[in-house]
Tab-separated table of C-alpha atoms in Angstrom:
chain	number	residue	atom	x	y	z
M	1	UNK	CA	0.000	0.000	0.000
M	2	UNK	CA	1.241	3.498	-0.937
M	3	UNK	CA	2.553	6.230	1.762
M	4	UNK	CA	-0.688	8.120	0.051
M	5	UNK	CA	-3.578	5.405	0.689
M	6	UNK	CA	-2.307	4.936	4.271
M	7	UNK	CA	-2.303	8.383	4.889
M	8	UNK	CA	-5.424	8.721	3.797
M	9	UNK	CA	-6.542	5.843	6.136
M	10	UNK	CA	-5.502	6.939	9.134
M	11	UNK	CA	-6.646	10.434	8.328
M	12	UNK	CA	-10.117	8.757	7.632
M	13	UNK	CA	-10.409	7.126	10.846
M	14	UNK	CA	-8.690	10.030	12.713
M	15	UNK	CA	-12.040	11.995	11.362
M	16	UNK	CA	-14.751	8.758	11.746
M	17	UNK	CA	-13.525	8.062	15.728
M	18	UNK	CA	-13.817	12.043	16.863
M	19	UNK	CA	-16.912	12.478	15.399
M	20	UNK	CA	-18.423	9.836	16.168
M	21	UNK	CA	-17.169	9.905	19.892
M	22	UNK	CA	-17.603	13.228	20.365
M	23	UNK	CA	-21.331	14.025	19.259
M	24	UNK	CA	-21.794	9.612	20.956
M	25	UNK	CA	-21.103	11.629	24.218
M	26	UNK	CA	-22.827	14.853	23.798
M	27	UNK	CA	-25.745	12.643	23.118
M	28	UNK	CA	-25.094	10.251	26.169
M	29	UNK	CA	-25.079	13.991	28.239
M	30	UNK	CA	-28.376	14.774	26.650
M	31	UNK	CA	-29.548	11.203	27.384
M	32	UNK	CA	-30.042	9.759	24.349
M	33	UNK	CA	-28.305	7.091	22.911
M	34	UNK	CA	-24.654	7.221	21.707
M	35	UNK	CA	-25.453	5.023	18.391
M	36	UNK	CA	-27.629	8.296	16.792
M	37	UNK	CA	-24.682	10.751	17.867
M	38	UNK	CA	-22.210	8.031	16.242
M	39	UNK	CA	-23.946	8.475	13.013
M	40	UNK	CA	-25.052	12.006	12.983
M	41	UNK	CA	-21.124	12.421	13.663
M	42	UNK	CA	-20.850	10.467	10.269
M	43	UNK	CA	-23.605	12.760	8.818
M	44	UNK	CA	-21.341	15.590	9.538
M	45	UNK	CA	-18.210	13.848	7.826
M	46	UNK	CA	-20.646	12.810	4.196
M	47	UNK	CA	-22.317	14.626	1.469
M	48	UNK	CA	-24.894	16.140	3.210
M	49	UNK	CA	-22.862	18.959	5.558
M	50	UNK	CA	-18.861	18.386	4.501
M	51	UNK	CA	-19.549	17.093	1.084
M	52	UNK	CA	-21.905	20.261	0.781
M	53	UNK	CA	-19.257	22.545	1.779
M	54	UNK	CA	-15.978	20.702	0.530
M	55	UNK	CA	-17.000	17.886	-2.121
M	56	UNK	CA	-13.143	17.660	-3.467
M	57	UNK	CA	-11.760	17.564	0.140
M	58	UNK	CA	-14.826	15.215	0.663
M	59	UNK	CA	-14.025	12.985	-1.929
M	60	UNK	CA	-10.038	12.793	-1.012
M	61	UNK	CA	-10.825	11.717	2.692
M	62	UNK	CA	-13.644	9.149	1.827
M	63	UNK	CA	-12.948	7.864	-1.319
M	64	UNK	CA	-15.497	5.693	-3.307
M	65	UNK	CA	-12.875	2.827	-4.607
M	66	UNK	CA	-9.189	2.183	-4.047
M	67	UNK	CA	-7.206	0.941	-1.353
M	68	UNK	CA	-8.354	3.177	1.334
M	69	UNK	CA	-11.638	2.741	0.404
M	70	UNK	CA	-11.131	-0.992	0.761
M	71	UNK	CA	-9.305	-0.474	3.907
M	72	UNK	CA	-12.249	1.145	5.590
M	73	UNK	CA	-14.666	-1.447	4.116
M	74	UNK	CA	-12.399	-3.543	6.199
M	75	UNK	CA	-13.242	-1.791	9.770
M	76	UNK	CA	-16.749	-1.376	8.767
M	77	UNK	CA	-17.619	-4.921	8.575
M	78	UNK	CA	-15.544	-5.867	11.538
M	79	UNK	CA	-17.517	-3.358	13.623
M	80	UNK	CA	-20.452	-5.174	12.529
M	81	UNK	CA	-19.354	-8.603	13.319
M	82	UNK	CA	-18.304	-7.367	16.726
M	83	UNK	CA	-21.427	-5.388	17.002
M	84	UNK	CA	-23.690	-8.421	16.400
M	85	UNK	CA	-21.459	-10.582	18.592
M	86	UNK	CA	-22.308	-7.936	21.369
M	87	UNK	CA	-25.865	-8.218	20.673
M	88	UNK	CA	-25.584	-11.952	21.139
M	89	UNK	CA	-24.021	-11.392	25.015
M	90	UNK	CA	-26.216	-8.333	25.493
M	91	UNK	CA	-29.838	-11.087	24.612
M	92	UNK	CA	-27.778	-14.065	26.963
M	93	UNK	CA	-27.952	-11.561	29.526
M	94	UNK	CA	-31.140	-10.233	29.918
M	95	UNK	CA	-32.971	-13.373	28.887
M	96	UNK	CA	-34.874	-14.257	31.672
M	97	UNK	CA	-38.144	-15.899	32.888
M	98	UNK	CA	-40.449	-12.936	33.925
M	99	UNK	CA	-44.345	-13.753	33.477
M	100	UNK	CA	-43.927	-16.508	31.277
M	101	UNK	CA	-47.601	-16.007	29.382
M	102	UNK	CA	-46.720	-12.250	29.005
M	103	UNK	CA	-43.899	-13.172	27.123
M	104	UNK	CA	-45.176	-15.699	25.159
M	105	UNK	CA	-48.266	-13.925	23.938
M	106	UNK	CA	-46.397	-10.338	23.253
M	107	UNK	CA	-43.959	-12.067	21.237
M	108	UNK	CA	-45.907	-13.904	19.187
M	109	UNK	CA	-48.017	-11.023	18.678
M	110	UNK	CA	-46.314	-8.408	18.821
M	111	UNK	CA	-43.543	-10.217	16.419
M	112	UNK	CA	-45.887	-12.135	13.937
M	113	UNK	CA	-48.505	-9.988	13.310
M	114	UNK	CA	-46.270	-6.915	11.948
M	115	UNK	CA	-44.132	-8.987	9.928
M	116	UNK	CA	-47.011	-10.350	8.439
M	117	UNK	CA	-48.596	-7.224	7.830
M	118	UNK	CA	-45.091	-5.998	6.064
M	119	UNK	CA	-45.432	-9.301	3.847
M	120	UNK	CA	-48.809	-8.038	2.538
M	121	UNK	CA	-48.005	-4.267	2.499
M	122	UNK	CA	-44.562	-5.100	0.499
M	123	UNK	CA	-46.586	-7.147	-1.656
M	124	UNK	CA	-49.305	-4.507	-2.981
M	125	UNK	CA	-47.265	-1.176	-2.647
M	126	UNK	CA	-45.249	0.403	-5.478
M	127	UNK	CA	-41.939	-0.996	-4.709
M	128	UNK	CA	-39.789	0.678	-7.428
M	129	UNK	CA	-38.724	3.711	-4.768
M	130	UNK	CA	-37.147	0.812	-2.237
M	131	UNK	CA	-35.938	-1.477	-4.401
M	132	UNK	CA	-31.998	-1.656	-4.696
M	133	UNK	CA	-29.258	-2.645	-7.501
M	134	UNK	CA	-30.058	-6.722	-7.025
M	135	UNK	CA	-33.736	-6.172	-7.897
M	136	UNK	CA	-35.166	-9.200	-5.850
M	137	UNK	CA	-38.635	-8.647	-4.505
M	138	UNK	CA	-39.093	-11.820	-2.335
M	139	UNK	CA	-35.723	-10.122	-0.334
M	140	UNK	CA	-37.295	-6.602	-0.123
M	141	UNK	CA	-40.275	-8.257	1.079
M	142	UNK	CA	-38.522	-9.620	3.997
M	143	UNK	CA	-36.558	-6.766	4.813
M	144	UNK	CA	-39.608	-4.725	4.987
M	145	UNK	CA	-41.596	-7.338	7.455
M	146	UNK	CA	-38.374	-7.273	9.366
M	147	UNK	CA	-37.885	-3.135	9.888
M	148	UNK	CA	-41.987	-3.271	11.077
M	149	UNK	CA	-41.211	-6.405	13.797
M	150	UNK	CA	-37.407	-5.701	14.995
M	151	UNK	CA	-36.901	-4.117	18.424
M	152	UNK	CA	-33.622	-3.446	20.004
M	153	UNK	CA	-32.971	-4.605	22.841
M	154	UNK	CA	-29.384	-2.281	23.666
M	155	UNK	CA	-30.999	0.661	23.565
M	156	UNK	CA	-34.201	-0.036	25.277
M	157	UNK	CA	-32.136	-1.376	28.160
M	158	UNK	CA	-30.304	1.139	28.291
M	159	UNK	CA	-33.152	3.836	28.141
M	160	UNK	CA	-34.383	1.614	31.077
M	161	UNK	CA	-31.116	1.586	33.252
M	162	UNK	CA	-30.769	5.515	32.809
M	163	UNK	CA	-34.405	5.928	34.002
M	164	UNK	CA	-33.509	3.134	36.934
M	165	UNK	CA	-36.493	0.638	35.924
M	166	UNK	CA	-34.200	-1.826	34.789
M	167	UNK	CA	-34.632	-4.388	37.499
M	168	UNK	CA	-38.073	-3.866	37.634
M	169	UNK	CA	-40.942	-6.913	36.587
M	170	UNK	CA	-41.524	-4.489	33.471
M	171	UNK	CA	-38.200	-4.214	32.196
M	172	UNK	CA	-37.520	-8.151	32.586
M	173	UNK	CA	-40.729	-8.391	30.296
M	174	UNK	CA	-39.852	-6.160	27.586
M	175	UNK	CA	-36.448	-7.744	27.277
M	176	UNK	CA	-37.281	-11.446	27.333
M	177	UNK	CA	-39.676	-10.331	24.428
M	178	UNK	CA	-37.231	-8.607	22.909
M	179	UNK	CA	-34.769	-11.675	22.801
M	180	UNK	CA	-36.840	-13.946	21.354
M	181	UNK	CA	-38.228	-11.302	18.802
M	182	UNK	CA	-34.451	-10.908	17.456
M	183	UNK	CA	-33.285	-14.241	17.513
M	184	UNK	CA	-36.573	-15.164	15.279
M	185	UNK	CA	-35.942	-12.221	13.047
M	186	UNK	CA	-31.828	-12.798	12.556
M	187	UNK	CA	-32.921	-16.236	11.102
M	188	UNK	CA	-35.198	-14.482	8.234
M	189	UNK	CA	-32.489	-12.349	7.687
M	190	UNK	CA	-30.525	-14.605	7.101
M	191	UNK	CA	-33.110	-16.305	4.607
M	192	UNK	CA	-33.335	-12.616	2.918
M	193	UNK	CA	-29.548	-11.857	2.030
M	194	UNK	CA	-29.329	-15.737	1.061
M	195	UNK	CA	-31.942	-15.566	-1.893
M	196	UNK	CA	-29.579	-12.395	-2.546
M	197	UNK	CA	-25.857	-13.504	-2.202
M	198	UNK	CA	-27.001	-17.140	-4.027
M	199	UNK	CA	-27.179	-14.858	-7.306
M	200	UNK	CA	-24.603	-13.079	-6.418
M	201	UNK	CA	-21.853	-15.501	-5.157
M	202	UNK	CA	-20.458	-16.609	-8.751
M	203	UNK	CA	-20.479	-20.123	-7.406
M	204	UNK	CA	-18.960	-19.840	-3.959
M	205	UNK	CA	-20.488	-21.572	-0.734
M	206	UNK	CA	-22.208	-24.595	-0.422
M	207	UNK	CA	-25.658	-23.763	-1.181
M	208	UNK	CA	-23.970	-23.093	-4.837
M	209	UNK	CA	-22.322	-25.957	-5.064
M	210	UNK	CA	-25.011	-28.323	-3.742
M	211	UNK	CA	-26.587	-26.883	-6.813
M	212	UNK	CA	-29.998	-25.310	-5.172
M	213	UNK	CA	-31.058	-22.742	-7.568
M	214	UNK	CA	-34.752	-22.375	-7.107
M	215	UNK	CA	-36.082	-19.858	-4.227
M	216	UNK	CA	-38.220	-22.350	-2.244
M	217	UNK	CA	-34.741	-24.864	-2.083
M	218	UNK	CA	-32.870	-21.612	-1.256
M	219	UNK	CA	-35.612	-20.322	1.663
M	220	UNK	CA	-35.559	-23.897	2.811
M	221	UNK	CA	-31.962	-23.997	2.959
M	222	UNK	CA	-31.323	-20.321	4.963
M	223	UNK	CA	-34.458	-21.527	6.858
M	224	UNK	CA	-33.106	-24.659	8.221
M	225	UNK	CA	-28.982	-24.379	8.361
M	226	UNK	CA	-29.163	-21.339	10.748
M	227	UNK	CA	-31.262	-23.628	13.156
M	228	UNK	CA	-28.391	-26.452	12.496
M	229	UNK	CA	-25.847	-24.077	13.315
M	230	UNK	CA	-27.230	-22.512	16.354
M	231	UNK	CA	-27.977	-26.155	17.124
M	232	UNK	CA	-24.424	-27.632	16.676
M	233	UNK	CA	-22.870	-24.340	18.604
M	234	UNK	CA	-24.988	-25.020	21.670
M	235	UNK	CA	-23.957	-28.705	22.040
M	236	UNK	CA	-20.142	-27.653	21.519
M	237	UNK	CA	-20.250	-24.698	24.043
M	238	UNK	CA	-21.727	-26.951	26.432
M	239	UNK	CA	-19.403	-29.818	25.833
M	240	UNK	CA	-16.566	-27.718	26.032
M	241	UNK	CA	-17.735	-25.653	28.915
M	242	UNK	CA	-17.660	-28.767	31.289
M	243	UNK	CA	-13.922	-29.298	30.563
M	244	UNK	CA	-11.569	-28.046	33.529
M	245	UNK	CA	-9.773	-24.781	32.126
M	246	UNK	CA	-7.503	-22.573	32.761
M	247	UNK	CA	-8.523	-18.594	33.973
M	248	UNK	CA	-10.564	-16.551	31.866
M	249	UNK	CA	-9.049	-13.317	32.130
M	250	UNK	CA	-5.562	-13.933	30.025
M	251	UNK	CA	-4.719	-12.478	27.303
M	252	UNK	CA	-4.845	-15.916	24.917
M	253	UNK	CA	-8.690	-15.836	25.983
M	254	UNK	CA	-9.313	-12.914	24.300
M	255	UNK	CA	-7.686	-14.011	21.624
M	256	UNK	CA	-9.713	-17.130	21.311
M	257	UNK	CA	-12.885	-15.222	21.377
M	258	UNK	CA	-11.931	-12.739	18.941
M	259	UNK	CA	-10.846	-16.003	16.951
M	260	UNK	CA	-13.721	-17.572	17.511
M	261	UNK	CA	-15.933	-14.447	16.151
M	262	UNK	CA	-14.341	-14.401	13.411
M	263	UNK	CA	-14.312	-18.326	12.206
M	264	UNK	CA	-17.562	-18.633	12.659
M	265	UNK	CA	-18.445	-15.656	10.496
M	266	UNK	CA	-16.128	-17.391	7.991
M	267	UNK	CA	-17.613	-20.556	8.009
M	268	UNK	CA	-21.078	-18.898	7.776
M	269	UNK	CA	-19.576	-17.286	4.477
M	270	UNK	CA	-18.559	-20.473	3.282
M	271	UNK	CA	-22.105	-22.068	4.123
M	272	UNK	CA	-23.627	-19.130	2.276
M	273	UNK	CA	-25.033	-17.872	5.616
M	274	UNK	CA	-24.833	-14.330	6.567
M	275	UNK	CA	-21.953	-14.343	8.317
M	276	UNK	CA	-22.991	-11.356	11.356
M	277	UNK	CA	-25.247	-14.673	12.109
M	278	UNK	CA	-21.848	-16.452	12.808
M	279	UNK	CA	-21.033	-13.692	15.289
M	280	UNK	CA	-24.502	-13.495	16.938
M	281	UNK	CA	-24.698	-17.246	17.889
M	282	UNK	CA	-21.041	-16.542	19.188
M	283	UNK	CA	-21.990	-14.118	21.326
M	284	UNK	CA	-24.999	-16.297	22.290
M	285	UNK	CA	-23.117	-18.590	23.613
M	286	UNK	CA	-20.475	-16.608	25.269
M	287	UNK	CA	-18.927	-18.105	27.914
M	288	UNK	CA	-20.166	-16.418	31.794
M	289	UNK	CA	-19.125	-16.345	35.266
M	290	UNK	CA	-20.869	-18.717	38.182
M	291	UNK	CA	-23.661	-15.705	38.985
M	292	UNK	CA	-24.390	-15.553	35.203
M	293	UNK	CA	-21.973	-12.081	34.437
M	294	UNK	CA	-19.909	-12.043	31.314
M	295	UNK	CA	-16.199	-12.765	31.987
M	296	UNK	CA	-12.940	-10.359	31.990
M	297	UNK	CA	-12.448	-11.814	28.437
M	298	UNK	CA	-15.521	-10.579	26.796
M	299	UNK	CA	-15.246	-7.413	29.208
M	300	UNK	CA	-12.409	-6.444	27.357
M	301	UNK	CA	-13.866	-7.288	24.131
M	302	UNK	CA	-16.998	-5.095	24.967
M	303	UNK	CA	-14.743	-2.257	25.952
M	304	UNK	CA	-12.427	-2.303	22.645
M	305	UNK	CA	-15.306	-3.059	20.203
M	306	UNK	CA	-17.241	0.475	21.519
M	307	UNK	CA	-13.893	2.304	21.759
M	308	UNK	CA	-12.941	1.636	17.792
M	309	UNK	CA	-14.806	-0.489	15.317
M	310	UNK	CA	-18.363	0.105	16.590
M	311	UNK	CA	-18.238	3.561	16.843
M	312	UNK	CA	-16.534	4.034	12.935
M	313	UNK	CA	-19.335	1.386	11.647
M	314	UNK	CA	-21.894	3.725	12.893
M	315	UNK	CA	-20.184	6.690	11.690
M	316	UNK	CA	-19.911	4.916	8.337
M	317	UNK	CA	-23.822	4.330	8.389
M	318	UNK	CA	-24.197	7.742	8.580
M	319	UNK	CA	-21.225	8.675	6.092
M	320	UNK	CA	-23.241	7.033	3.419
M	321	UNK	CA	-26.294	9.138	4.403
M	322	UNK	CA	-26.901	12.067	1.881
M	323	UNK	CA	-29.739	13.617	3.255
M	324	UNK	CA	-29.813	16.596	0.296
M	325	UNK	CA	-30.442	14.046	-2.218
M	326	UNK	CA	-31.533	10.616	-0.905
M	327	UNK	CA	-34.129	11.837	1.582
M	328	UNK	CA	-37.492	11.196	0.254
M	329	UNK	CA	-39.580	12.679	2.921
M	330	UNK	CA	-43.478	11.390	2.099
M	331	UNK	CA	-41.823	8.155	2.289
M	332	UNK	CA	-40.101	8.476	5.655
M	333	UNK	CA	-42.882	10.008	7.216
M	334	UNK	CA	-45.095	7.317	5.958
M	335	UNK	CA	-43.045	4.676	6.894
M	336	UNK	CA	-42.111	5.693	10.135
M	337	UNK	CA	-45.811	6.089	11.180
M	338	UNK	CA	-47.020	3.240	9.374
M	339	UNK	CA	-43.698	0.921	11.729
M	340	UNK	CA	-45.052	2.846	14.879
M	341	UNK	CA	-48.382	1.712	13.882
M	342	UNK	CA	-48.281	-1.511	13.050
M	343	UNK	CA	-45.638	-2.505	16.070
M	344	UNK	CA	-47.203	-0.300	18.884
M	345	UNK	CA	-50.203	-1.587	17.707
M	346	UNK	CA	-49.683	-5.160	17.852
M	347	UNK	CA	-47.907	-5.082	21.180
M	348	UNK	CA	-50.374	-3.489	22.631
M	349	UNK	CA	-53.193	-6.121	21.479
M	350	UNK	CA	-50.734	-8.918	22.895
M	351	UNK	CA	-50.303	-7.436	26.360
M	352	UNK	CA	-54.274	-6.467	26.629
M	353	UNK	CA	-54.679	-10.018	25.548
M	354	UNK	CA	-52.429	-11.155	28.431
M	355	UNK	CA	-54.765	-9.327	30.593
M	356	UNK	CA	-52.276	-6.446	32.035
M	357	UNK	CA	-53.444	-2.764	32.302
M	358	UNK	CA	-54.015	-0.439	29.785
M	359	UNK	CA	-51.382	1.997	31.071
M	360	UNK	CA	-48.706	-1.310	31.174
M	361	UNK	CA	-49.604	-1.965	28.342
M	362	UNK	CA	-48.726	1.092	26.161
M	363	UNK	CA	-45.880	1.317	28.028
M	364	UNK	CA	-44.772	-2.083	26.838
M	365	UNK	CA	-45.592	-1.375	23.353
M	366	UNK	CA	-43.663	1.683	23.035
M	367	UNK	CA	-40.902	-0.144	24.412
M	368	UNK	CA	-40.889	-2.756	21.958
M	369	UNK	CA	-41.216	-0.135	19.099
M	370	UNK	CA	-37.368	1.319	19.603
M	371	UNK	CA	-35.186	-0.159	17.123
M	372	UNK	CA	-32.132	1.165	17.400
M	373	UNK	CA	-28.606	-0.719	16.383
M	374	UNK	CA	-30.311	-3.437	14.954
M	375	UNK	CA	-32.749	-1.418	13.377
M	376	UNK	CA	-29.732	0.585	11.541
M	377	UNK	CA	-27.932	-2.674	11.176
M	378	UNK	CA	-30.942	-4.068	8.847
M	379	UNK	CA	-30.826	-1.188	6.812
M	380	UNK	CA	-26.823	-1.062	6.317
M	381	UNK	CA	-27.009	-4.975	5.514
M	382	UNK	CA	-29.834	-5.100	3.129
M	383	UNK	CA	-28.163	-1.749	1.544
M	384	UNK	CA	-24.953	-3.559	1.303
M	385	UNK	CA	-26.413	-6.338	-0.009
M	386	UNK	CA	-28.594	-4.126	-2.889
M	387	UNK	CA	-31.717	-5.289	-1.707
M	388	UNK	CA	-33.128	-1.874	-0.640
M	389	UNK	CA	-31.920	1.895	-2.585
M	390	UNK	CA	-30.215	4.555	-1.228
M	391	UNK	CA	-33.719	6.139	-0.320
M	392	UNK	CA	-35.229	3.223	1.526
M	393	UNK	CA	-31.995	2.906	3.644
M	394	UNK	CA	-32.038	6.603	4.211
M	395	UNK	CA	-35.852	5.826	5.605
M	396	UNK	CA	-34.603	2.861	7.600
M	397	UNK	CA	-32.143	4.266	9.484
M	398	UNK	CA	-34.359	7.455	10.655
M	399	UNK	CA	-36.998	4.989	11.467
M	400	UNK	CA	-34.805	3.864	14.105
M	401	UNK	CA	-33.458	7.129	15.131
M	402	UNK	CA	-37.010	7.994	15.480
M	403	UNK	CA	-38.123	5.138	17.032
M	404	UNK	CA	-35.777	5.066	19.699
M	405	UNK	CA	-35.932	8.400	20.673
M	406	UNK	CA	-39.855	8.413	21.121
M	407	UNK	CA	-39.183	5.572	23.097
M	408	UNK	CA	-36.705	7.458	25.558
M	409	UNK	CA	-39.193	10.514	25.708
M	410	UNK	CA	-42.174	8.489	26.697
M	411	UNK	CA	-40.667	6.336	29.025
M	412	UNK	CA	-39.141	8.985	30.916
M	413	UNK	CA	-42.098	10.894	30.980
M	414	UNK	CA	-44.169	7.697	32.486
M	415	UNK	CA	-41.268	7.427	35.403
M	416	UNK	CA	-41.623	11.338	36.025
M	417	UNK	CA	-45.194	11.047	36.668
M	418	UNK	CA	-44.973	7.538	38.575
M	419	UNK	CA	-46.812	5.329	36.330
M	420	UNK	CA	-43.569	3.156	35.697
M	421	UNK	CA	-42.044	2.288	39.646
M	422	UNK	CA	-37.986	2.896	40.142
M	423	UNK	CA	-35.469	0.239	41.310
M	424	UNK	CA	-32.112	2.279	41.263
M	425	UNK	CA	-30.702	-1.520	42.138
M	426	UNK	CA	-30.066	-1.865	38.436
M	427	UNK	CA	-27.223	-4.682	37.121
M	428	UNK	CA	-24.091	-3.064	35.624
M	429	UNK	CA	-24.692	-0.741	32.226
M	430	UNK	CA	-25.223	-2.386	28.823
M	431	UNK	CA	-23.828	-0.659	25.831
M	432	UNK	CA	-25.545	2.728	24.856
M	433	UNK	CA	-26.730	1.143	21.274
């Protein structure tokens, strides 16, 4: 690589990590979470204020090919595989039993009923303004059902630990919801990018060269392997978690983890699964302590994933944001009540039909309607991928700005007026996503 390219690498980054760090903790000051300063930070580094102002200058720092393009395509996608194998630990923790028919009912209808209103609304609508480069329908369709049912469960929890309701009955039900939601929702993901990359792979990855062409064999195949893999992971972590060891906290266990993340994503590549699904059932599975905490190991993982990669994928998000020419605004609004709709809505019918209080039960489903990192993650994935255009991921990643934020306001407004009950007891902070 050239003096030049690396230069401009380092300069890159140098921009991506202040930004994003700086305006990630004027939010956190302002109580809001760090992910939406990350990417506004990026925002402010893109076409829409620097590219406005400077579009050569623009251009040099944040090229569109080359090596230092490819060098920051690099850090972007490991910030996602750590970011989804921080998701995994983040659902492993807060899974829980809390009012077991709660749970099940909100999930199942708070989950299935917008995705399958996104199936039928993708299905009728004009899809030609969301549609990306691949042109594939049956994935847009998917993606769409997904951004309507997907709730995040960082920044809920966190919304709830700043507001000190986190160890409260309420919290434990929205985020044992919340887990199951996601885990459900990573699988049709997966499904969605496979029908994608299996026209797109030139040949590569098993699915290819087991010769399944057809879209049922291919939904079939992203349908079941995930499950086989999640499967097959679970037995080995156990297995290997009875073995005597040595301690947790050295260096080399880091280094296994990190290992770890990454060969799974690889082998998930090679599979023709998503590979971020190789790093979710990682973190999944994540070794933790005797009273259930994660270990020094991932600890330190946590702390250097949100110091460097996670913070520049963010930023990057919101680099490729050009809100001066990709913001189509009747859209966004429309989507953004239609989602808050559709997934308030539906939460709210599943709690009433679990018989708790009105009150607790708008609560819950504005809760439940924040989607946050994996919200934004959806959108950069399916953009990646060319499933949804620059518009539509413009739309998705507001959504969950949006979404988030509404959920913060209300919430805070319910604790202020002592509808939601305190427990300043909370367990140790999750990550601001």
């Amino acid at each position: 690589m050239a003096d030049l390219e690396l230069a401009r690498i380092l300069l890159a980054l140098i921009a991506l990590l202040v930004a994003a760090h700086f305006v990630g903790a004027l939010f956190v000051r302002l109580r809001q979470p760090a992910v939406i300063g990350e990417i506004l930070g990026g925002v402010l580094l893109g076409p829409t204020v620097f590219g406005a102002l400077a579009p050569d200058a623009q251009r040099w720092l944040f090229p569109g090919e080359g090596a230092a393009h490819a060098g920051l395509t690099l850090i972007y996608q490991l910030g996602l595989l750590l970011l989804m194998y921080l998701a995994g630990t983040q659902m492993r923790s807060t899974a829980g039993r809390h009012a077991t028919r709660t749970v099940t009912v909100v999930s199942v209808v708070g989950m299935v009923v917008p995705f399958g209103i996104g199936l039928v609304a993708a299905g009728v609508v004009d899809d030609r303004p969301l549609v990306g480069p691949a042109g594939h329908h049956l994935a847009l369709v998917l993606v769409i059902a997904i951004a309507l049912a997907i709730t995040s469960i960082p920044v809920i929890s966190r919304i709830m630990l700043d507001l000190g309701i986190l160890g409260t009955p309420f919290a434990g039900i929205v985020l044992s919801v919340a887990v199951l939601e996601d885990i459900v929702l990573n699988v049709v993901l997966a499904i969605a990018l496979g029908l994608v990359h299996r026209e797109q792979a030139g040949g590569f990855g098993l699915a290819a060269w087991l010769g399944l062409h057809s879209p049922a064999a291919t939904i079939a195949y992203h349908a079941v392997l995930p499950v086989l893999l999640f499967a097959g992971a679970a037995l080995a972590a156990r297995v290997i978690g009875d073995r005597p060891r040595g301690p947790v906290d050295s260096a080399g266990t880091v280094t296994r983890g990190l290992t770890l993340v990454l060969a799974a994503a690889a082998l998930c590549a090679v599979l023709g699964v998503v590979p971020i699904f190789g790093a979710f059932v990682v973190g999944l599975l994540a070794r933790r302590d005797e009273v259930g905490a994660e270990t020094r190991a991932t600890h330190v993982v946590r702390e250097f994933s949100l110091a460097f990669p996670i913070p520049v994928y963010f930023a990057l998000i919101g680099l490729r944001l050009d809100l001066l020419y990709n913001l189509a605004v009747t859209l966004t609004l429309a989507f953004i009540v239609f989602a808050c709709v559709v997934k308030a809505g539906s939460v709210y019918a599943g709690a009433r039909l679990s018989r708790l209080p009105p009150a607790d039960s708008a609560h819950l489903a504005v809760a439940l309607n924040a989607r946050g990192g994996p919200g934004i993650v959806l959108a950069g994935v399916a953009h990646d991928a060319g499933i949804i255009s620059d518009a539509f991921f413009t739309t998705l990643v507001l959504t969950a700005v949006v979404t988030s934020l509404l959920a913060g306001a209300w919430l805070e407004r319910a604790v202020a007026r002592g509808f939601l009950t305190t427990d300043r007891a909370a367990p140790a902070p999750p990550p601001h996503r």
